[in-house]
């Protein structure tokens, strides 16, 4: 079994949770950690806060549901000043594998 992090990023809140994966299926989803996006300068800072709140090493895999278009080098949220640069995810977040989908 492996753990991945999940994130649902919207205009006013970002919700993070740990998911346990076994045989390609989610077998457990932890209670979410919700942060107000206006209290953090970037997704990276909110990600670090998630790690602080769960008090364990962050997983190396991440799935993000993103409230905005997901194509291109710079992803911009519809109602939030945060941007996500997929090319920098590995370096800035410490993940080795990620997926970003429009929600």
PDB file of N, CA and C in Angstrom:
ATOM      1  N   UNK A   1       0.848  -1.168   0.000  1.00  0.00           N
ATOM      2  CA  UNK A   1       0.000   0.000   0.000  1.00  0.00           C
ATOM      3  C   UNK A   1       0.899   1.237   0.000  1.00  0.00           C
ATOM      4  N   UNK A   2       0.465   2.255  -0.732  1.00  0.00           N
ATOM      5  CA  UNK A   2       1.231   3.500  -0.746  1.00  0.00           C
ATOM      6  C   UNK A   2       0.297   4.671  -0.446  1.00  0.00           C
ATOM      7  N   UNK A   3       0.898   5.765  -0.018  1.00  0.00           N
ATOM      8  CA  UNK A   3       0.126   6.971   0.281  1.00  0.00           C
ATOM      9  C   UNK A   3       0.436   8.025  -0.765  1.00  0.00           C
ATOM     10  N   UNK A   4      -0.616   8.744  -1.161  1.00  0.00           N
ATOM     11  CA  UNK A   4      -0.448   9.907  -2.012  1.00  0.00           C
ATOM     12  C   UNK A   4      -1.159  11.071  -1.336  1.00  0.00           C
ATOM     13  N   UNK A   5      -0.792  12.265  -1.731  1.00  0.00           N
ATOM     14  CA  UNK A   5      -1.492  13.449  -1.249  1.00  0.00           C
ATOM     15  C   UNK A   5      -2.488  13.875  -2.317  1.00  0.00           C
ATOM     16  N   UNK A   6      -3.609  14.404  -1.860  1.00  0.00           N
ATOM     17  CA  UNK A   6      -4.604  14.955  -2.767  1.00  0.00           C
ATOM     18  C   UNK A   6      -4.826  16.410  -2.388  1.00  0.00           C
ATOM     19  N   UNK A   7      -5.167  17.210  -3.377  1.00  0.00           N
ATOM     20  CA  UNK A   7      -5.446  18.619  -3.116  1.00  0.00           C
ATOM     21  C   UNK A   7      -6.594  19.068  -4.011  1.00  0.00           C
ATOM     22  N   UNK A   8      -7.517  19.800  -3.436  1.00  0.00           N
ATOM     23  CA  UNK A   8      -8.610  20.428  -4.172  1.00  0.00           C
ATOM     24  C   UNK A   8      -8.427  21.923  -3.964  1.00  0.00           C
ATOM     25  N   UNK A   9      -7.990  22.602  -5.013  1.00  0.00           N
ATOM     26  CA  UNK A   9      -7.602  24.004  -4.889  1.00  0.00           C
ATOM     27  C   UNK A   9      -8.642  24.886  -5.562  1.00  0.00           C
ATOM     28  N   UNK A  10      -9.261  25.745  -4.768  1.00  0.00           N
ATOM     29  CA  UNK A  10     -10.261  26.660  -5.289  1.00  0.00           C
ATOM     30  C   UNK A  10      -9.892  28.103  -5.000  1.00  0.00           C
ATOM     31  N   UNK A  11     -10.848  28.972  -5.200  1.00  0.00           N
ATOM     32  CA  UNK A  11     -10.602  30.394  -5.026  1.00  0.00           C
ATOM     33  C   UNK A  11     -10.424  30.825  -3.586  1.00  0.00           C
ATOM     34  N   UNK A  12     -11.158  30.217  -2.662  1.00  0.00           N
ATOM     35  CA  UNK A  12     -11.086  30.651  -1.268  1.00  0.00           C
ATOM     36  C   UNK A  12     -10.457  29.629  -0.328  1.00  0.00           C
ATOM     37  N   UNK A  13     -10.476  28.358  -0.716  1.00  0.00           N
ATOM     38  CA  UNK A  13      -9.918  27.306   0.138  1.00  0.00           C
ATOM     39  C   UNK A  13      -9.115  26.303  -0.675  1.00  0.00           C
ATOM     40  N   UNK A  14      -8.171  25.684  -0.004  1.00  0.00           N
ATOM     41  CA  UNK A  14      -7.466  24.521  -0.553  1.00  0.00           C
ATOM     42  C   UNK A  14      -7.637  23.412   0.472  1.00  0.00           C
ATOM     43  N   UNK A  15      -8.032  22.256  -0.020  1.00  0.00           N
ATOM     44  CA  UNK A  15      -8.231  21.101   0.861  1.00  0.00           C
ATOM     45  C   UNK A  15      -7.222  20.034   0.491  1.00  0.00           C
ATOM     46  N   UNK A  16      -6.520  19.549   1.474  1.00  0.00           N
ATOM     47  CA  UNK A  16      -5.502  18.521   1.282  1.00  0.00           C
ATOM     48  C   UNK A  16      -5.902  17.291   2.090  1.00  0.00           C
ATOM     49  N   UNK A  17      -5.567  16.115   1.574  1.00  0.00           N
ATOM     50  CA  UNK A  17      -5.815  14.882   2.323  1.00  0.00           C
ATOM     51  C   UNK A  17      -4.828  13.820   1.867  1.00  0.00           C
ATOM     52  N   UNK A  18      -4.591  12.866   2.735  1.00  0.00           N
ATOM     53  CA  UNK A  18      -3.782  11.702   2.385  1.00  0.00           C
ATOM     54  C   UNK A  18      -4.715  10.588   1.935  1.00  0.00           C
ATOM     55  N   UNK A  19      -4.341   9.929   0.850  1.00  0.00           N
ATOM     56  CA  UNK A  19      -5.103   8.786   0.353  1.00  0.00           C
ATOM     57  C   UNK A  19      -4.203   7.559   0.374  1.00  0.00           C
ATOM     58  N   UNK A  20      -4.745   6.451   0.828  1.00  0.00           N
ATOM     59  CA  UNK A  20      -4.026   5.172   0.788  1.00  0.00           C
ATOM     60  C   UNK A  20      -4.476   4.430  -0.461  1.00  0.00           C
ATOM     61  N   UNK A  21      -3.501   3.973  -1.246  1.00  0.00           N
ATOM     62  CA  UNK A  21      -3.762   3.303  -2.517  1.00  0.00           C
ATOM     63  C   UNK A  21      -3.281   1.863  -2.415  1.00  0.00           C
ATOM     64  N   UNK A  22      -4.130   0.938  -2.834  1.00  0.00           N
ATOM     65  CA  UNK A  22      -3.755  -0.475  -2.862  1.00  0.00           C
ATOM     66  C   UNK A  22      -4.361  -1.101  -4.113  1.00  0.00           C
ATOM     67  N   UNK A  23      -3.541  -1.748  -4.897  1.00  0.00           N
ATOM     68  CA  UNK A  23      -4.029  -2.375  -6.114  1.00  0.00           C
ATOM     69  C   UNK A  23      -4.627  -1.387  -7.098  1.00  0.00           C
ATOM     70  N   UNK A  24      -4.137  -0.154  -7.081  1.00  0.00           N
ATOM     71  CA  UNK A  24      -4.640   0.867  -7.990  1.00  0.00           C
ATOM     72  C   UNK A  24      -5.948   1.509  -7.562  1.00  0.00           C
ATOM     73  N   UNK A  25      -6.397   1.233  -6.339  1.00  0.00           N
ATOM     74  CA  UNK A  25      -7.658   1.776  -5.841  1.00  0.00           C
ATOM     75  C   UNK A  25      -7.442   2.517  -4.527  1.00  0.00           C
ATOM     76  N   UNK A  26      -8.216   3.566  -4.326  1.00  0.00           N
ATOM     77  CA  UNK A  26      -8.193   4.277  -3.047  1.00  0.00           C
ATOM     78  C   UNK A  26      -8.914   3.410  -2.020  1.00  0.00           C
ATOM     79  N   UNK A  27      -8.203   3.053  -0.965  1.00  0.00           N
ATOM     80  CA  UNK A  27      -8.807   2.224   0.083  1.00  0.00           C
ATOM     81  C   UNK A  27      -9.073   3.018   1.360  1.00  0.00           C
ATOM     82  N   UNK A  28      -8.493   4.222   1.452  1.00  0.00           N
ATOM     83  CA  UNK A  28      -8.739   5.070   2.611  1.00  0.00           C
ATOM     84  C   UNK A  28      -8.418   6.504   2.233  1.00  0.00           C
ATOM     85  N   UNK A  29      -9.250   7.424   2.695  1.00  0.00           N
ATOM     86  CA  UNK A  29      -9.009   8.845   2.496  1.00  0.00           C
ATOM     87  C   UNK A  29      -9.114   9.513   3.857  1.00  0.00           C
ATOM     88  N   UNK A  30      -8.008  10.103   4.302  1.00  0.00           N
ATOM     89  CA  UNK A  30      -7.971  10.750   5.616  1.00  0.00           C
ATOM     90  C   UNK A  30      -8.841  12.004   5.620  1.00  0.00           C
ATOM     91  N   UNK A  31      -9.174  12.462   6.806  1.00  0.00           N
ATOM     92  CA  UNK A  31      -9.913  13.716   6.932  1.00  0.00           C
ATOM     93  C   UNK A  31      -9.103  14.832   6.292  1.00  0.00           C
ATOM     94  N   UNK A  32      -9.766  15.733   5.578  1.00  0.00           N
ATOM     95  CA  UNK A  32      -9.026  16.794   4.899  1.00  0.00           C
ATOM     96  C   UNK A  32      -8.517  17.869   5.860  1.00  0.00           C
ATOM     97  N   UNK A  33      -7.450  18.495   5.432  1.00  0.00           N
ATOM     98  CA  UNK A  33      -6.922  19.695   6.076  1.00  0.00           C
ATOM     99  C   UNK A  33      -7.310  20.844   5.158  1.00  0.00           C
ATOM    100  N   UNK A  34      -8.070  21.796   5.668  1.00  0.00           N
ATOM    101  CA  UNK A  34      -8.536  22.918   4.860  1.00  0.00           C
ATOM    102  C   UNK A  34      -7.808  24.182   5.284  1.00  0.00           C
ATOM    103  N   UNK A  35      -7.301  24.895   4.286  1.00  0.00           N
ATOM    104  CA  UNK A  35      -6.641  26.176   4.546  1.00  0.00           C
ATOM    105  C   UNK A  35      -7.308  27.246   3.688  1.00  0.00           C
ATOM    106  N   UNK A  36      -7.290  28.462   4.177  1.00  0.00           N
ATOM    107  CA  UNK A  36      -7.802  29.591   3.403  1.00  0.00           C
ATOM    108  C   UNK A  36      -6.694  30.062   2.473  1.00  0.00           C
ATOM    109  N   UNK A  37      -6.994  30.111   1.198  1.00  0.00           N
ATOM    110  CA  UNK A  37      -5.954  30.477   0.235  1.00  0.00           C
ATOM    111  C   UNK A  37      -5.444  31.898   0.460  1.00  0.00           C
ATOM    112  N   UNK A  38      -6.292  32.777   0.945  1.00  0.00           N
ATOM    113  CA  UNK A  38      -5.876  34.152   1.189  1.00  0.00           C
ATOM    114  C   UNK A  38      -4.843  34.299   2.295  1.00  0.00           C
ATOM    115  N   UNK A  39      -4.650  33.249   3.094  1.00  0.00           N
ATOM    116  CA  UNK A  39      -3.681  33.297   4.187  1.00  0.00           C
ATOM    117  C   UNK A  39      -2.302  32.792   3.780  1.00  0.00           C
ATOM    118  N   UNK A  40      -2.166  32.375   2.520  1.00  0.00           N
ATOM    119  CA  UNK A  40      -0.897  31.824   2.042  1.00  0.00           C
ATOM    120  C   UNK A  40      -0.521  32.473   0.720  1.00  0.00           C
ATOM    121  N   UNK A  41       0.753  32.789   0.579  1.00  0.00           N
ATOM    122  CA  UNK A  41       1.229  33.474  -0.622  1.00  0.00           C
ATOM    123  C   UNK A  41       1.203  32.590  -1.861  1.00  0.00           C
ATOM    124  N   UNK A  42       1.252  31.270  -1.664  1.00  0.00           N
ATOM    125  CA  UNK A  42       1.351  30.375  -2.821  1.00  0.00           C
ATOM    126  C   UNK A  42       0.868  28.975  -2.452  1.00  0.00           C
ATOM    127  N   UNK A  43       0.686  28.156  -3.479  1.00  0.00           N
ATOM    128  CA  UNK A  43       0.353  26.753  -3.257  1.00  0.00           C
ATOM    129  C   UNK A  43       1.458  26.083  -2.452  1.00  0.00           C
ATOM    130  N   UNK A  44       2.698  26.415  -2.756  1.00  0.00           N
ATOM    131  CA  UNK A  44       3.833  25.824  -2.039  1.00  0.00           C
ATOM    132  C   UNK A  44       3.725  26.084  -0.537  1.00  0.00           C
ATOM    133  N   UNK A  45       3.375  27.289  -0.151  1.00  0.00           N
ATOM    134  CA  UNK A  45       3.241  27.612   1.273  1.00  0.00           C
ATOM    135  C   UNK A  45       2.072  26.851   1.910  1.00  0.00           C
ATOM    136  N   UNK A  46       0.977  26.715   1.191  1.00  0.00           N
ATOM    137  CA  UNK A  46      -0.157  25.942   1.708  1.00  0.00           C
ATOM    138  C   UNK A  46       0.216  24.465   1.833  1.00  0.00           C
ATOM    139  N   UNK A  47       0.981  23.945   0.873  1.00  0.00           N
ATOM    140  CA  UNK A  47       1.472  22.562   0.902  1.00  0.00           C
ATOM    141  C   UNK A  47       2.329  22.340   2.153  1.00  0.00           C
ATOM    142  N   UNK A  48       3.190  23.286   2.446  1.00  0.00           N
ATOM    143  CA  UNK A  48       4.040  23.181   3.633  1.00  0.00           C
ATOM    144  C   UNK A  48       3.200  23.208   4.914  1.00  0.00           C
ATOM    145  N   UNK A  49       2.148  24.018   4.923  1.00  0.00           N
ATOM    146  CA  UNK A  49       1.247  24.056   6.079  1.00  0.00           C
ATOM    147  C   UNK A  49       0.528  22.716   6.244  1.00  0.00           C
ATOM    148  N   UNK A  50       0.115  22.111   5.155  1.00  0.00           N
ATOM    149  CA  UNK A  50      -0.489  20.775   5.209  1.00  0.00           C
ATOM    150  C   UNK A  50       0.479  19.800   5.871  1.00  0.00           C
ATOM    151  N   UNK A  51       1.727  19.822   5.449  1.00  0.00           N
ATOM    152  CA  UNK A  51       2.732  18.947   6.052  1.00  0.00           C
ATOM    153  C   UNK A  51       2.900  19.198   7.538  1.00  0.00           C
ATOM    154  N   UNK A  52       2.866  20.462   7.925  1.00  0.00           N
ATOM    155  CA  UNK A  52       2.987  20.802   9.344  1.00  0.00           C
ATOM    156  C   UNK A  52       1.794  20.254  10.127  1.00  0.00           C
ATOM    157  N   UNK A  53       0.603  20.395   9.567  1.00  0.00           N
ATOM    158  CA  UNK A  53      -0.596  19.963  10.289  1.00  0.00           C
ATOM    159  C   UNK A  53      -0.722  18.449  10.404  1.00  0.00           C
ATOM    160  N   UNK A  54      -0.261  17.713   9.407  1.00  0.00           N
ATOM    161  CA  UNK A  54      -0.365  16.250   9.510  1.00  0.00           C
ATOM    162  C   UNK A  54       0.799  15.660  10.292  1.00  0.00           C
ATOM    163  N   UNK A  55       1.839  16.465  10.500  1.00  0.00           N
ATOM    164  CA  UNK A  55       2.981  16.075  11.330  1.00  0.00           C
ATOM    165  C   UNK A  55       3.601  14.741  10.904  1.00  0.00           C
ATOM    166  N   UNK A  56       3.797  14.611   9.600  1.00  0.00           N
ATOM    167  CA  UNK A  56       4.501  13.453   9.055  1.00  0.00           C
ATOM    168  C   UNK A  56       5.064  13.853   7.700  1.00  0.00           C
ATOM    169  N   UNK A  57       6.018  13.094   7.190  1.00  0.00           N
ATOM    170  CA  UNK A  57       6.586  13.449   5.888  1.00  0.00           C
ATOM    171  C   UNK A  57       5.506  13.453   4.805  1.00  0.00           C
ATOM    172  N   UNK A  58       5.572  14.443   3.938  1.00  0.00           N
ATOM    173  CA  UNK A  58       4.615  14.518   2.841  1.00  0.00           C
ATOM    174  C   UNK A  58       4.909  13.434   1.813  1.00  0.00           C
ATOM    175  N   UNK A  59       3.870  12.846   1.224  1.00  0.00           N
ATOM    176  CA  UNK A  59       4.088  11.831   0.194  1.00  0.00           C
ATOM    177  C   UNK A  59       4.811  12.407  -1.020  1.00  0.00           C
ATOM    178  N   UNK A  60       5.400  11.535  -1.789  1.00  0.00           N
ATOM    179  CA  UNK A  60       6.131  11.934  -2.999  1.00  0.00           C
ATOM    180  C   UNK A  60       5.239  11.944  -4.231  1.00  0.00           C
ATOM    181  N   UNK A  61       3.945  11.626  -4.047  1.00  0.00           N
ATOM    182  CA  UNK A  61       2.988  11.650  -5.148  1.00  0.00           C
ATOM    183  C   UNK A  61       1.828  12.563  -4.768  1.00  0.00           C
ATOM    184  N   UNK A  62       1.319  13.308  -5.766  1.00  0.00           N
ATOM    185  CA  UNK A  62       0.302  14.320  -5.500  1.00  0.00           C
ATOM    186  C   UNK A  62      -0.682  14.388  -6.661  1.00  0.00           C
ATOM    187  N   UNK A  63      -1.968  14.418  -6.330  1.00  0.00           N
ATOM    188  CA  UNK A  63      -3.034  14.629  -7.312  1.00  0.00           C
ATOM    189  C   UNK A  63      -3.749  15.923  -6.946  1.00  0.00           C
ATOM    190  N   UNK A  64      -3.841  16.840  -7.905  1.00  0.00           N
ATOM    191  CA  UNK A  64      -4.436  18.149  -7.651  1.00  0.00           C
ATOM    192  C   UNK A  64      -5.660  18.344  -8.538  1.00  0.00           C
ATOM    193  N   UNK A  65      -6.789  18.713  -7.930  1.00  0.00           N
ATOM    194  CA  UNK A  65      -7.961  19.198  -8.656  1.00  0.00           C
ATOM    195  C   UNK A  65      -7.874  20.720  -8.589  1.00  0.00           C
ATOM    196  N   UNK A  66      -7.877  21.362  -9.734  1.00  0.00           N
ATOM    197  CA  UNK A  66      -7.505  22.768  -9.859  1.00  0.00           C
ATOM    198  C   UNK A  66      -8.648  23.558 -10.488  1.00  0.00           C
ATOM    199  N   UNK A  67      -9.047  24.661  -9.867  1.00  0.00           N
ATOM    200  CA  UNK A  67     -10.144  25.486 -10.371  1.00  0.00           C
ATOM    201  C   UNK A  67      -9.642  26.467 -11.428  1.00  0.00           C
ATOM    202  N   UNK A  68      -9.247  25.927 -12.559  1.00  0.00           N
ATOM    203  CA  UNK A  68      -8.766  26.746 -13.665  1.00  0.00           C
ATOM    204  C   UNK A  68      -8.232  25.857 -14.769  1.00  0.00           C
ATOM    205  N   UNK A  69      -7.893  26.450 -15.904  1.00  0.00           N
ATOM    206  CA  UNK A  69      -7.338  25.673 -17.014  1.00  0.00           C
ATOM    207  C   UNK A  69      -6.024  25.005 -16.608  1.00  0.00           C
ATOM    208  N   UNK A  70      -5.791  23.789 -17.090  1.00  0.00           N
ATOM    209  CA  UNK A  70      -4.610  23.038 -16.671  1.00  0.00           C
ATOM    210  C   UNK A  70      -3.575  22.841 -17.776  1.00  0.00           C
ATOM    211  N   UNK A  71      -3.718  23.470 -18.903  1.00  0.00           N
ATOM    212  CA  UNK A  71      -2.711  23.355 -19.957  1.00  0.00           C
ATOM    213  C   UNK A  71      -1.720  24.498 -19.883  1.00  0.00           C
ATOM    214  N   UNK A  72      -0.498  24.255 -20.295  1.00  0.00           N
ATOM    215  CA  UNK A  72       0.498  25.311 -20.364  1.00  0.00           C
ATOM    216  C   UNK A  72       1.537  25.251 -19.270  1.00  0.00           C
ATOM    217  N   UNK A  73       2.452  26.215 -19.328  1.00  0.00           N
ATOM    218  CA  UNK A  73       3.571  26.274 -18.393  1.00  0.00           C
ATOM    219  C   UNK A  73       3.216  26.934 -17.065  1.00  0.00           C
ATOM    220  N   UNK A  74       2.209  27.794 -17.084  1.00  0.00           N
ATOM    221  CA  UNK A  74       1.782  28.503 -15.877  1.00  0.00           C
ATOM    222  C   UNK A  74       0.273  28.325 -15.741  1.00  0.00           C
ATOM    223  N   UNK A  75      -0.148  27.692 -14.660  1.00  0.00           N
ATOM    224  CA  UNK A  75      -1.572  27.453 -14.425  1.00  0.00           C
ATOM    225  C   UNK A  75      -2.095  28.513 -13.466  1.00  0.00           C
ATOM    226  N   UNK A  76      -3.150  29.210 -13.883  1.00  0.00           N
ATOM    227  CA  UNK A  76      -3.714  30.283 -13.071  1.00  0.00           C
ATOM    228  C   UNK A  76      -5.107  29.895 -12.608  1.00  0.00           C
ATOM    229  N   UNK A  77      -5.340  30.087 -11.332  1.00  0.00           N
ATOM    230  CA  UNK A  77      -6.666  29.836 -10.776  1.00  0.00           C
ATOM    231  C   UNK A  77      -7.643  30.898 -11.250  1.00  0.00           C
ATOM    232  N   UNK A  78      -8.898  30.520 -11.308  1.00  0.00           N
ATOM    233  CA  UNK A  78      -9.927  31.444 -11.757  1.00  0.00           C
ATOM    234  C   UNK A  78     -10.149  32.580 -10.761  1.00  0.00           C
ATOM    235  N   UNK A  79     -10.234  32.283  -9.466  1.00  0.00           N
ATOM    236  CA  UNK A  79     -10.563  33.292  -8.448  1.00  0.00           C
ATOM    237  C   UNK A  79      -9.529  33.374  -7.334  1.00  0.00           C
ATOM    238  N   UNK A  80      -8.264  33.288  -7.701  1.00  0.00           N
ATOM    239  CA  UNK A  80      -7.199  33.235  -6.702  1.00  0.00           C
ATOM    240  C   UNK A  80      -5.903  33.653  -7.395  1.00  0.00           C
ATOM    241  N   UNK A  81      -5.058  34.444  -6.754  1.00  0.00           N
ATOM    242  CA  UNK A  81      -3.823  34.886  -7.411  1.00  0.00           C
ATOM    243  C   UNK A  81      -2.725  33.823  -7.515  1.00  0.00           C
ATOM    244  N   UNK A  82      -2.908  32.666  -6.880  1.00  0.00           N
ATOM    245  CA  UNK A  82      -1.887  31.622  -6.962  1.00  0.00           C
ATOM    246  C   UNK A  82      -1.688  31.168  -8.400  1.00  0.00           C
ATOM    247  N   UNK A  83      -0.463  30.774  -8.698  1.00  0.00           N
ATOM    248  CA  UNK A  83      -0.165  30.102  -9.963  1.00  0.00           C
ATOM    249  C   UNK A  83       0.598  28.820  -9.635  1.00  0.00           C
ATOM    250  N   UNK A  84       0.460  27.845 -10.502  1.00  0.00           N
ATOM    251  CA  UNK A  84       1.217  26.605 -10.373  1.00  0.00           C
ATOM    252  C   UNK A  84       2.025  26.437 -11.642  1.00  0.00           C
ATOM    253  N   UNK A  85       3.299  26.191 -11.471  1.00  0.00           N
ATOM    254  CA  UNK A  85       4.200  25.936 -12.594  1.00  0.00           C
ATOM    255  C   UNK A  85       4.579  24.458 -12.552  1.00  0.00           C
ATOM    256  N   UNK A  86       3.934  23.638 -13.396  1.00  0.00           N
ATOM    257  CA  UNK A  86       4.200  22.197 -13.358  1.00  0.00           C
ATOM    258  C   UNK A  86       5.682  21.838 -13.451  1.00  0.00           C
ATOM    259  N   UNK A  87       6.456  22.599 -14.205  1.00  0.00           N
ATOM    260  CA  UNK A  87       7.883  22.292 -14.365  1.00  0.00           C
ATOM    261  C   UNK A  87       8.653  22.416 -13.050  1.00  0.00           C
ATOM    262  N   UNK A  88       8.102  23.140 -12.077  1.00  0.00           N
ATOM    263  CA  UNK A  88       8.794  23.354 -10.804  1.00  0.00           C
ATOM    264  C   UNK A  88       8.240  22.507  -9.657  1.00  0.00           C
ATOM    265  N   UNK A  89       7.239  21.683  -9.931  1.00  0.00           N
ATOM    266  CA  UNK A  89       6.599  20.898  -8.862  1.00  0.00           C
ATOM    267  C   UNK A  89       7.583  19.986  -8.134  1.00  0.00           C
ATOM    268  N   UNK A  90       8.413  19.290  -8.884  1.00  0.00           N
ATOM    269  CA  UNK A  90       9.358  18.352  -8.267  1.00  0.00           C
ATOM    270  C   UNK A  90      10.317  19.107  -7.349  1.00  0.00           C
ATOM    271  N   UNK A  91      10.880  20.179  -7.862  1.00  0.00           N
ATOM    272  CA  UNK A  91      11.869  20.955  -7.102  1.00  0.00           C
ATOM    273  C   UNK A  91      11.255  21.643  -5.881  1.00  0.00           C
ATOM    274  N   UNK A  92      10.119  22.284  -6.050  1.00  0.00           N
ATOM    275  CA  UNK A  92       9.564  23.106  -4.977  1.00  0.00           C
ATOM    276  C   UNK A  92       8.739  22.338  -3.954  1.00  0.00           C
ATOM    277  N   UNK A  93       8.100  21.249  -4.400  1.00  0.00           N
ATOM    278  CA  UNK A  93       7.244  20.502  -3.476  1.00  0.00           C
ATOM    279  C   UNK A  93       7.859  19.194  -3.015  1.00  0.00           C
ATOM    280  N   UNK A  94       8.902  18.744  -3.703  1.00  0.00           N
ATOM    281  CA  UNK A  94       9.543  17.494  -3.326  1.00  0.00           C
ATOM    282  C   UNK A  94       8.790  16.255  -3.771  1.00  0.00           C
ATOM    283  N   UNK A  95       7.848  16.420  -4.699  1.00  0.00           N
ATOM    284  CA  UNK A  95       7.125  15.258  -5.219  1.00  0.00           C
ATOM    285  C   UNK A  95       7.889  14.682  -6.407  1.00  0.00           C
ATOM    286  N   UNK A  96       7.698  13.406  -6.659  1.00  0.00           N
ATOM    287  CA  UNK A  96       8.344  12.782  -7.818  1.00  0.00           C
ATOM    288  C   UNK A  96       7.331  12.470  -8.913  1.00  0.00           C
ATOM    289  N   UNK A  97       6.055  12.483  -8.535  1.00  0.00           N
ATOM    290  CA  UNK A  97       5.004  12.197  -9.508  1.00  0.00           C
ATOM    291  C   UNK A  97       3.772  13.006  -9.128  1.00  0.00           C
ATOM    292  N   UNK A  98       3.138  13.616 -10.140  1.00  0.00           N
ATOM    293  CA  UNK A  98       1.947  14.409  -9.864  1.00  0.00           C
ATOM    294  C   UNK A  98       1.038  14.433 -11.085  1.00  0.00           C
ATOM    295  N   UNK A  99      -0.215  14.743 -10.830  1.00  0.00           N
ATOM    296  CA  UNK A  99      -1.200  14.949 -11.886  1.00  0.00           C
ATOM    297  C   UNK A  99      -2.048  16.150 -11.471  1.00  0.00           C
ATOM    298  N   UNK A 100      -2.406  16.966 -12.457  1.00  0.00           N
ATOM    299  CA  UNK A 100      -3.252  18.130 -12.210  1.00  0.00           C
ATOM    300  C   UNK A 100      -4.441  18.032 -13.160  1.00  0.00           C
ATOM    301  N   UNK A 101      -5.646  18.081 -12.611  1.00  0.00           N
ATOM    302  CA  UNK A 101      -6.854  18.026 -13.431  1.00  0.00           C
ATOM    303  C   UNK A 101      -7.723  19.238 -13.129  1.00  0.00           C
ATOM    304  N   UNK A 102      -8.491  19.662 -14.123  1.00  0.00           N
ATOM    305  CA  UNK A 102      -9.440  20.746 -13.926  1.00  0.00           C
ATOM    306  C   UNK A 102     -10.666  20.188 -13.218  1.00  0.00           C
ATOM    307  N   UNK A 103     -11.100  20.890 -12.196  1.00  0.00           N
ATOM    308  CA  UNK A 103     -12.312  20.424 -11.514  1.00  0.00           C
ATOM    309  C   UNK A 103     -13.466  21.322 -11.837  1.00  0.00           C
TER     310      UNK A 103
END
